[in-house]
Short mmCIF file of C-alpha atoms in Angstrom, two decimals:
data_model
loop_
_atom_site.label_atom_id
_atom_site.label_comp_id
_atom_site.label_asym_id
_atom_site.label_seq_id
_atom_site.Cartn_x
_atom_site.Cartn_y
_atom_site.Cartn_z
CA UNK A 1 0.00 0.00 0.00
CA UNK A 2 2.75 2.42 1.01
CA UNK A 3 4.74 1.51 -2.10
CA UNK A 4 1.66 2.08 -4.27
CA UNK A 5 1.13 5.50 -2.69
CA UNK A 6 4.79 6.51 -3.17
CA UNK A 7 4.85 5.39 -6.81
CA UNK A 8 1.51 7.04 -7.50
CA UNK A 9 2.71 10.31 -5.98
CA UNK A 10 5.95 10.21 -8.03
CA UNK A 11 4.12 9.50 -11.29
CA UNK A 12 1.68 12.32 -10.47
CA UNK A 13 4.68 14.64 -10.03
CA UNK A 14 6.09 13.47 -13.40
CA UNK A 15 2.80 14.25 -15.13
CA UNK A 16 2.71 17.75 -13.60
CA UNK A 17 6.32 18.45 -14.62
CA UNK A 18 5.70 17.21 -18.16
CA UNK A 19 2.63 19.41 -18.63
CA UNK A 20 4.35 22.49 -17.19
CA UNK A 21 7.46 21.86 -19.34
CA UNK A 22 5.36 21.64 -22.49
CA UNK A 23 3.32 24.74 -21.63
CA UNK A 24 6.26 26.95 -20.65
CA UNK A 25 7.57 29.35 -23.30
CA UNK A 26 10.97 30.10 -21.78
CA UNK A 27 13.52 27.56 -23.01
CA UNK A 28 15.63 27.84 -19.87
CA UNK A 29 12.64 26.95 -17.71
CA UNK A 30 11.95 23.88 -19.90
CA UNK A 31 15.58 22.72 -19.55
CA UNK A 32 15.40 23.08 -15.76
CA UNK A 33 12.11 21.16 -15.65
CA UNK A 34 13.66 18.39 -17.79
CA UNK A 35 16.41 18.06 -15.17
CA UNK A 36 13.83 17.83 -12.37
CA UNK A 37 11.91 15.25 -14.46
CA UNK A 38 15.02 13.05 -14.71
CA UNK A 39 15.61 13.27 -10.97
CA UNK A 40 12.04 12.19 -10.15
CA UNK A 41 12.29 9.44 -12.79
CA UNK A 42 15.41 8.12 -11.10
CA UNK A 43 13.60 7.82 -7.74
CA UNK A 44 10.91 5.76 -9.50
CA UNK A 45 13.63 3.44 -10.84
CA UNK A 46 15.06 3.07 -7.32
CA UNK A 47 11.58 2.37 -6.04
CA UNK A 48 11.21 -0.38 -8.71
CA UNK A 49 14.55 -1.90 -7.56
CA UNK A 50 16.25 -1.09 -10.89
CA UNK A 51 19.25 0.52 -9.23
CA UNK A 52 21.58 0.32 -12.24
CA UNK A 53 18.99 2.05 -14.44
CA UNK A 54 18.63 4.71 -11.76
CA UNK A 55 22.41 5.24 -11.82
CA UNK A 56 22.33 5.73 -15.59
CA UNK A 57 19.31 8.04 -15.42
CA UNK A 58 21.00 10.18 -12.77
CA UNK A 59 24.31 10.37 -14.64
CA UNK A 60 23.01 10.78 -18.20
CA UNK A 61 19.51 12.21 -17.74
CA UNK A 62 20.00 14.66 -14.92
CA UNK A 63 23.73 15.40 -15.29
CA UNK A 64 24.95 15.11 -18.87
CA UNK A 65 21.70 15.99 -20.71
CA UNK A 66 21.27 19.20 -18.74
CA UNK A 67 24.83 20.24 -19.61
CA UNK A 68 24.27 19.43 -23.30
CA UNK A 69 20.94 21.31 -23.37
CA UNK A 70 22.60 24.30 -21.73
CA UNK A 71 25.42 24.17 -24.32
CA UNK A 72 22.84 24.06 -27.14
CA UNK A 73 20.82 26.86 -25.51
CA UNK A 74 23.66 29.33 -26.04
CA UNK A 75 22.86 29.30 -29.76
CA UNK A 76 19.09 29.68 -29.34
CA UNK A 77 16.78 32.61 -28.64
CA UNK A 78 15.42 32.88 -25.10
CA UNK A 79 11.78 32.18 -25.89
CA UNK A 80 9.99 29.63 -28.02
CA UNK A 81 8.14 30.79 -31.08
CA UNK A 82 4.45 30.41 -30.25
CA UNK A 83 2.60 28.58 -33.01
CA UNK A 84 -1.19 28.67 -33.00
CA UNK A 85 -1.88 25.79 -35.37
CA UNK A 86 -4.91 23.59 -35.06
CA UNK A 87 -3.66 20.69 -32.93
CA UNK A 88 -6.93 18.75 -32.56
CA UNK A 89 -5.82 16.05 -35.01
CA UNK A 90 -2.48 15.55 -33.19
CA UNK A 91 -4.36 15.40 -29.89
CA UNK A 92 -6.69 12.68 -31.22
CA UNK A 93 -3.73 10.60 -32.50
CA UNK A 94 -1.84 10.94 -29.19
CA UNK A 95 -4.96 10.15 -27.15
CA UNK A 96 -5.70 7.09 -29.29
CA UNK A 97 -2.12 5.75 -29.05
CA UNK A 98 -2.18 6.36 -25.28
CA UNK A 99 -5.44 4.42 -24.91
CA UNK A 100 -3.99 1.56 -27.01
CA UNK A 101 -0.86 1.43 -24.84
CA UNK A 102 -2.90 1.38 -21.62
CA UNK A 103 -5.10 -1.35 -23.10
CA UNK A 104 -1.99 -3.36 -24.08
CA UNK A 105 -0.53 -2.96 -20.57
CA UNK A 106 -3.33 -5.15 -19.15
CA UNK A 107 -1.69 -8.14 -20.87
CA UNK A 108 1.69 -7.51 -19.21
CA UNK A 109 2.76 -9.89 -16.43
CA UNK A 110 2.78 -8.57 -12.86
CA UNK A 111 5.95 -6.67 -11.87
CA UNK A 112 8.44 -9.08 -10.32
CA UNK A 113 6.52 -12.20 -11.41
CA UNK A 114 9.17 -14.97 -11.60
CA UNK A 115 7.08 -16.97 -14.07
CA UNK A 116 6.95 -14.14 -16.63
CA UNK A 117 8.30 -15.24 -20.06
CA UNK A 118 11.20 -12.78 -19.89
CA UNK A 119 12.48 -14.44 -16.71
CA UNK A 120 12.24 -17.96 -18.15
CA UNK A 121 14.35 -17.56 -21.30
CA UNK A 122 18.06 -17.24 -20.34
CA UNK A 123 17.61 -15.74 -16.87
CA UNK A 124 17.78 -18.99 -14.88
CA UNK A 125 21.04 -19.96 -16.67
CA UNK A 126 22.69 -16.64 -15.76
CA UNK A 127 21.43 -16.86 -12.16
CA UNK A 128 22.83 -20.35 -11.64
CA UNK A 129 26.10 -19.97 -13.61
CA UNK A 130 27.34 -16.39 -13.04
CA UNK A 131 28.95 -17.13 -9.68
CA UNK A 132 30.77 -20.36 -10.80
CA UNK A 133 31.81 -18.89 -14.19
CA UNK A 134 33.02 -15.43 -13.13
CA UNK A 135 33.20 -15.52 -9.37
CA UNK A 136 31.35 -12.21 -8.96
CA UNK A 137 27.94 -11.76 -7.32
CA UNK A 138 26.56 -9.05 -9.65
CA UNK A 139 24.50 -10.67 -12.44
CA UNK A 140 24.12 -7.52 -14.52
CA UNK A 141 27.88 -6.98 -14.63
CA UNK A 142 28.41 -10.66 -15.42
CA UNK A 143 25.99 -10.56 -18.37
CA UNK A 144 27.25 -7.24 -19.77
CA UNK A 145 30.96 -7.81 -19.37
CA UNK A 146 31.31 -11.52 -19.99
CA UNK A 147 28.30 -13.39 -21.44
CA UNK A 148 27.63 -10.53 -23.85
CA UNK A 149 31.18 -9.16 -23.80
CA UNK A 150 31.57 -8.96 -27.61
CA UNK A 151 28.19 -7.24 -27.82
CA UNK A 152 29.30 -4.62 -25.29
CA UNK A 153 32.61 -4.19 -27.13
CA UNK A 154 30.72 -3.58 -30.38
CA UNK A 155 28.45 -1.02 -28.71
CA UNK A 156 31.46 0.78 -27.30
CA UNK A 157 33.08 0.90 -30.76
CA UNK A 158 29.86 2.28 -32.27
CA UNK A 159 29.58 5.02 -29.64
CA UNK A 160 33.28 5.87 -29.96
CA UNK A 161 32.97 6.13 -33.76
CA UNK A 162 29.89 8.33 -33.43
CA UNK A 163 31.67 10.62 -30.97
CA UNK A 164 34.74 10.78 -33.23
CA UNK A 165 32.55 11.64 -36.23
CA UNK A 166 30.81 14.45 -34.36
CA UNK A 167 34.17 15.83 -33.18
CA UNK A 168 35.59 15.71 -36.74
CA UNK A 169 32.51 17.48 -38.14
CA UNK A 170 32.21 20.17 -35.48
CA UNK A 171 35.87 20.64 -34.60
CA UNK A 172 37.13 21.68 -31.20
CA UNK A 173 36.19 25.36 -31.65
CA UNK A 174 39.74 26.63 -32.05
CA UNK A 175 39.34 27.68 -35.69
CA UNK A 176 35.98 29.36 -35.14
CA UNK A 177 37.30 32.93 -35.03
CA UNK A 178 39.02 32.67 -38.45
CA UNK A 179 35.77 31.83 -40.21
CA UNK A 180 33.68 34.46 -38.49
CA UNK B 1 8.69 8.50 11.47
CA UNK B 2 9.98 7.67 7.97
CA UNK B 3 6.44 8.06 6.61
CA UNK B 4 6.19 11.58 8.02
CA UNK B 5 9.63 12.50 6.66
CA UNK B 6 8.76 11.15 3.19
CA UNK B 7 5.52 13.12 3.24
CA UNK B 8 7.31 16.33 4.17
CA UNK B 9 9.89 15.66 1.42
CA UNK B 10 7.10 15.22 -1.11
CA UNK B 11 5.43 18.48 -0.11
CA UNK B 12 8.77 20.28 -0.32
CA UNK B 13 9.35 18.87 -3.84
CA UNK B 14 5.95 20.22 -4.92
CA UNK B 15 6.78 23.67 -3.53
CA UNK B 16 10.16 23.64 -5.33
CA UNK B 17 8.56 22.60 -8.63
CA UNK B 18 6.17 25.48 -8.24
CA UNK B 19 9.16 27.81 -7.99
CA UNK B 20 10.80 26.16 -11.05
CA UNK B 21 7.67 26.68 -13.11
CA UNK B 22 6.84 30.25 -12.02
CA UNK B 23 10.18 31.57 -10.73
CA UNK B 24 10.50 35.10 -12.09
CA UNK B 25 14.29 35.01 -12.58
CA UNK B 26 16.58 32.27 -13.86
CA UNK B 27 18.39 32.19 -10.51
CA UNK B 28 15.17 31.20 -8.73
CA UNK B 29 14.87 28.27 -11.12
CA UNK B 30 18.50 27.17 -10.64
CA UNK B 31 18.12 27.28 -6.86
CA UNK B 32 14.80 25.44 -7.00
CA UNK B 33 16.13 22.63 -9.22
CA UNK B 34 19.16 22.35 -6.94
CA UNK B 35 16.78 22.05 -3.99
CA UNK B 36 14.77 19.35 -5.84
CA UNK B 37 18.05 17.48 -6.32
CA UNK B 38 18.84 17.70 -2.61
CA UNK B 39 15.32 16.54 -1.74
CA UNK B 40 15.70 13.60 -4.14
CA UNK B 41 18.92 12.62 -2.35
CA UNK B 42 17.09 12.73 1.00
CA UNK B 43 14.12 10.95 -0.53
CA UNK B 44 16.20 8.04 -1.85
CA UNK B 45 17.87 7.60 1.53
CA UNK B 46 14.52 7.72 3.36
CA UNK B 47 12.96 5.36 0.80
CA UNK B 48 15.80 2.90 1.39
CA UNK B 49 15.24 2.89 5.15
CA UNK B 50 11.45 2.89 4.72
CA UNK B 51 11.57 -0.26 2.54
CA UNK B 52 14.17 -1.88 4.81
CA UNK B 53 16.95 -1.80 2.20
CA UNK B 54 19.38 0.95 3.19
CA UNK B 55 22.06 -0.38 0.77
CA UNK B 56 21.02 2.15 -1.84
CA UNK B 57 22.62 5.09 -0.06
CA UNK B 58 25.50 5.01 -2.58
CA UNK B 59 23.06 6.13 -5.28
CA UNK B 60 22.20 9.11 -3.12
CA UNK B 61 25.92 9.94 -3.01
CA UNK B 62 26.15 9.73 -6.83
CA UNK B 63 23.16 12.09 -7.07
CA UNK B 64 24.90 14.57 -4.83
CA UNK B 65 27.89 14.58 -7.22
CA UNK B 66 25.78 14.85 -10.41
CA UNK B 67 23.63 17.64 -8.99
CA UNK B 68 26.78 19.67 -8.39
CA UNK B 69 28.07 19.24 -11.99
CA UNK B 70 24.79 20.39 -13.57
CA UNK B 71 24.63 23.51 -11.42
CA UNK B 72 28.25 24.38 -12.20
CA UNK B 73 27.58 24.08 -15.96
CA UNK B 74 24.54 26.36 -15.76
CA UNK B 75 26.33 28.99 -13.69
CA UNK B 76 29.30 28.87 -16.10
CA UNK B 77 26.93 29.70 -18.95
CA UNK B 78 25.66 32.72 -17.04
CA UNK B 79 29.14 33.99 -16.23
CA UNK B 80 30.16 33.63 -19.91
CA UNK B 81 27.14 35.62 -21.03
CA UNK B 82 28.00 38.34 -18.54
CA UNK B 83 31.59 38.51 -19.83
CA UNK B 84 30.35 38.84 -23.42
CA UNK B 85 28.27 41.89 -22.52
CA UNK B 86 31.15 43.70 -20.80
#
């Protein structure tokens, strides 16, 4: 009951922040609200026992994203351009997709159900073999760094290449004054 | 005891969000988001004790570090803008 109340309160807060962030015209205010949104999101992940996801959300969502948004904001005007288009059609599409998603969520297994299909595929193998194979107690680390080690290596190479490409395209800012 | 503290934390978060949304100056917003961050740190710690799993305090420590970096970046932006004007 207490857990339900806490989660409900946090999700209520998220909804309020999202609405206020969409309605606000000042870009700085929206960036700040996005940071607060990430922080609240991370508590929800902690509350759902997904501590590693909460770590990532705190580091990337609240920390790094805010810094990147702020860096991008330097090149933007201070206020959004207000557009008064007719948004009824978009509202109907969003409302319909939302209803479909809520309807689909009734078929999901209960949170933490050990008999859910996702926990029956390779999960039991990892749970029984991580400790003998690697000698470490953390299953997530065992899966990421050893069972799917090549996968993680590939992901790292992809992200490194993407970062290198962006750096080569944008430069480090030293030659900016010559062009301007 | 923990229930009461969590409740007070929640109310404080709502008040801070109010200030983020309405805050007349940018500095109000920065302070308010910083305060939300601090309340989240307290909230995670309280939640850990409330659910009987106080092992998650290290996440609260990480939050404290991240909160600091974001605020520094924002304030750096403001100081740069000020230097440009002068």
